[in-house]
Amino acid sequence: MKYTLAVLVENKPGVLTHISGLISRRAFNIESIAAGYTEEPDMTRITIVVEAGDEYELEQVVNQLSKLIDVIKIIDLTGQDRIHRELALIKVKAAPGDRAEIINIVEIFRAHIVDVNKETMIIELIGEEVKIDAMCELLKDYGIKEIVRTGKVAICRGAKAAKED
Amino acid sequence: MKITGAQALIKCLELENVEVVFGYPGGSVLTLYDALYESKFPHILPRHEQGAVHAADGYARATGKVGVCIATSGPGATNLITGIATAYMDSISLVAITGQVIVPLIGRDSFQEADIKGITTPITKHNFLIKDVNDLPRVMKEAFYIARTGRPGPVLVDIAKDVFAAGVDFEYPQKITLRGYDPIHEGEEQIIGDVYKELLQAKRPLFFIGGGVNLSDTSETIRKIVAHTGIPVVSSLMGLGCIADDDPYNFGMIGMHGTYAGNMSTTETDLLVGFGVRFDDRVTGLVDEFAAKAKIIHFDIDPAEVNKNVRSHIRVIGNLQWSLNELLNQVINRTKQEWKEQFAPWREKMNAWKLEKPLGYDHNSDFIMPQQVIEKVSQITKGEAIIVTDVGQHQMWTAQFYRFQQPRSFLTSGGLGTMGFGLPAALGAKVGKPEKPVICICGDGGFMMNCQELMTVADLNIPIKIIILNNQCLGMVAQWQRTFYQRHYSHSSLKTKADFVKLSEAMGVPACRLENKKEMFQVIEKALSADGPFLIEIRIPSEEDVLPMVPAGAGLDKMIIGG
Ligand SMILES: Cc1ncc(C[n+]2csc(CCOP(=O)(O)OP(=O)(O)O)c2C)c(N)n1
């Protein structure tokens, strides 16, 4: 099963090395990892999607990560009422005859075209993983040249912040 | 007034009550060494950085204080790696200080640059790179705090060369603010009540103690609990000494070379209570069959240890100083009599196992038997010496036949199994505990891996005693080849023209060789009572096995007993 963890860490050099080093050393199955600044200047938030066989395996991931000195807090967002999003940039072949159809797809998915030239377009799409997968599937027919995805970020609904728990 | 980074570092060491550092100079730490010179800070110069780190480790194991070592950038730093990994696996508190190239040269493959922070990330509890001298006091404070608190471990501090020369207004922080690090001392009190209830229900309980009891200095509390309840005790390699060997409730070591009684009782127990153990594969054998009839209770300071290798029914997270005291407070609610009656049949059964198949060897052999040597050393020292071993057969024989009486008296590389650990660690232990006899027991293989430290021992006149059990082969390797590889002794012979006695004497440590069984007692006694350091090479047979032996991946009751 897949679990989504929010990992709050000190915004210090070397933190990501410590985290990725631990993940590879303990052979944890990480599906995606996305890091960025937060509401606090000295704190980074990393969203990790991990594949674990059972709760014991997940417990090991959480406990081992918690041991890292620069990890402030880990929140398991799995099963909580949350919003999760990913951003994808897709460079797709857009021959003049296909353009109208592609624009149609972009509209249906509420995506945006952010760059166009004679041969290709770049499409920006924000959404849940499945939505991005679905759009990529449709665009395949025209020829996808490049895909870049951020990995999932997630946040809980409601008034409380994750760090407050 | 400003002082230099190097002077500041020495101030930090003083404020952390560091008595001595083990180090080796080089380009990037020259400024630091100049400050050491000026301040006359106690420093020991081994002959290899690996010697420095193992010595600091031995010092830490023997004293319970933080061991400190220093190396220069690049090759100096990389020479520390085996020692840092050794300390990490056994949770030993170390601070390793390395020089780094100057800040503007970092990241350019500069002369003697190695990314030691990157390299040591998986083998340190934490590590730092200091590029700004203003960070130095805070980082040093944090490094010592992290190394010694919670589950102890090695911390590496890499310091750019220009930081040592830069000026700083020295102020040592009073407080530590580490949002992500709050070592738990006390856990939940009611959980101890749950443990107590399980003990009341149990018919065949077993205490299993490990290195955590040594590290937390709680051997006394464990002894009290055992004396009051009569619950039998087994130990991991790292737990030896926490309960006196001759304690009637002690059933010795369990695991691959554990005692018959210990391994059988682990298989049959209905309640296994682990204290500061990590259920390593050398202890559990086939994990699915380990204590399969038992509920398992796990006491540990590190939440990540629980359910890592073995599933526990109850977890008691916290410092053993807290949890064992709580447990003691509860068990004294019942009388000794009541407890002992409850477990009498079980202990009888365990005693029967002990009598049925005690540890043994061929007493009538014409050869000098290694087990007998250890027994003699044990007798002579009354089990009170600090015994430091290397890794191999001699290590297991020492674990089996030395009658340890005290905690922190058996220093051995358990987790990493590092050959070459013995001699430098013994040196460090003696520096930390000058009042105690320190004896290093080595094989002829591992001894050579850090034999350069004989010079350190000689030149500083560190009065340790070194015993080489020379079987002219890599004994433990040969044993596996004998048992599992049809006696194909592939590259495990160490038949040599070299002469250990001459080698030792050449390096300045007086030595002798023991070949004749008749002289054994006398020669060992004389060697151990020598004034300064002394080395004794003892010729033992090549084909002796460490027994019992549980083949890797088998259940603990599937011991090869031999005899
Ligand atoms: C650095 C290192 N290299 C290799 C090994 C593998 N190893 C484990 S025991 C052993 C043999 C040790 O031989 P010796 O030091 O003569 O001791 P003995 O087993 O004969 O007592 C070897 C090679 C190790 N543990 N450490």
mmCIF file of C-alpha atoms and ligand atoms in Angstrom, chain B residues 50 82 390-395 397 416-420 442-447 449 469 471-478 494 540, ligand 1:
data_model
loop_
_atom_site.group_PDB
_atom_site.id
_atom_site.type_symbol
_atom_site.label_atom_id
_atom_site.label_comp_id
_atom_site.label_asym_id
_atom_site.label_seq_id
_atom_site.Cartn_x
_atom_site.Cartn_y
_atom_site.Cartn_z
ATOM 1 C CA GLN B 50 42.300 3.790 12.265
ATOM 2 C CA THR B 82 36.073 1.591 9.582
ATOM 3 C CA ASP B 390 39.747 -8.673 18.124
ATOM 4 C CA VAL B 391 37.348 -10.595 15.871
ATOM 5 C CA GLY B 392 37.279 -14.303 15.175
ATOM 6 C CA GLN B 393 37.419 -17.562 17.084
ATOM 7 C CA HIS B 394 39.429 -16.103 19.957
ATOM 8 C CA GLN B 395 36.675 -13.511 20.426
ATOM 9 C CA TRP B 397 36.202 -18.293 23.138
ATOM 10 C CA LEU B 416 30.561 -4.663 12.600
ATOM 11 C CA GLY B 417 32.964 -7.436 13.616
ATOM 12 C CA THR B 418 36.042 -5.386 12.826
ATOM 13 C CA MET B 419 39.354 -7.223 12.707
ATOM 14 C CA GLY B 420 42.092 -4.875 13.874
ATOM 15 C CA CYS B 442 43.875 -11.313 19.406
ATOM 16 C CA GLY B 443 44.216 -13.820 16.612
ATOM 17 C CA ASP B 444 47.317 -13.894 14.463
ATOM 18 C CA GLY B 445 45.285 -12.461 11.576
ATOM 19 C CA GLY B 446 43.541 -9.478 13.118
ATOM 20 C CA PHE B 447 46.541 -8.545 15.226
ATOM 21 C CA MET B 449 45.706 -5.295 10.924
ATOM 22 C CA LEU B 469 46.297 -16.894 20.117
ATOM 23 C CA ASN B 471 46.559 -20.863 15.205
ATOM 24 C CA GLN B 472 48.487 -19.962 12.046
ATOM 25 C CA CYS B 473 45.294 -19.385 10.154
ATOM 26 C CA LEU B 474 42.252 -17.140 9.879
ATOM 27 C CA GLY B 475 40.595 -19.409 12.378
ATOM 28 C CA MET B 476 36.984 -18.371 12.028
ATOM 29 C CA VAL B 477 37.180 -18.407 8.250
ATOM 30 C CA ALA B 478 38.853 -21.804 8.336
ATOM 31 C CA LEU B 494 48.669 -17.735 7.770
ATOM 32 C CA ILE B 540 47.367 -23.244 19.636
HETATM 33 C C1 LIG C 1 38.427 -6.243 8.619
HETATM 34 C C2 LIG C 1 37.886 -7.619 8.510
HETATM 35 N N1 LIG C 1 38.201 -8.383 7.445
HETATM 36 C C3 LIG C 1 37.710 -9.639 7.338
HETATM 37 C C4 LIG C 1 36.896 -10.154 8.299
HETATM 38 C C5 LIG C 1 36.336 -11.553 8.156
HETATM 39 N N2 LIG C 1 36.827 -12.406 9.227
HETATM 40 C C6 LIG C 1 36.106 -12.663 10.337
HETATM 41 S S1 LIG C 1 36.906 -13.629 11.427
HETATM 42 C C7 LIG C 1 38.236 -13.760 10.423
HETATM 43 C C8 LIG C 1 39.429 -14.565 10.825
HETATM 44 C C9 LIG C 1 40.183 -13.947 11.928
HETATM 45 O O1 LIG C 1 41.395 -14.630 12.067
HETATM 46 P P1 LIG C 1 42.339 -14.358 13.306
HETATM 47 O O2 LIG C 1 42.500 -12.897 13.509
HETATM 48 O O3 LIG C 1 43.592 -15.149 13.148
HETATM 49 O O4 LIG C 1 41.483 -14.873 14.526
HETATM 50 P P2 LIG C 1 40.968 -16.379 14.838
HETATM 51 O O5 LIG C 1 39.648 -16.547 14.173
HETATM 52 O O6 LIG C 1 41.993 -17.317 14.279
HETATM 53 O O7 LIG C 1 40.868 -16.423 16.316
HETATM 54 C C10 LIG C 1 38.042 -13.047 9.249
HETATM 55 C C11 LIG C 1 39.003 -12.966 8.134
HETATM 56 C C12 LIG C 1 36.574 -9.304 9.389
HETATM 57 N N3 LIG C 1 35.757 -9.697 10.359
HETATM 58 N N4 LIG C 1 37.093 -8.068 9.473
#
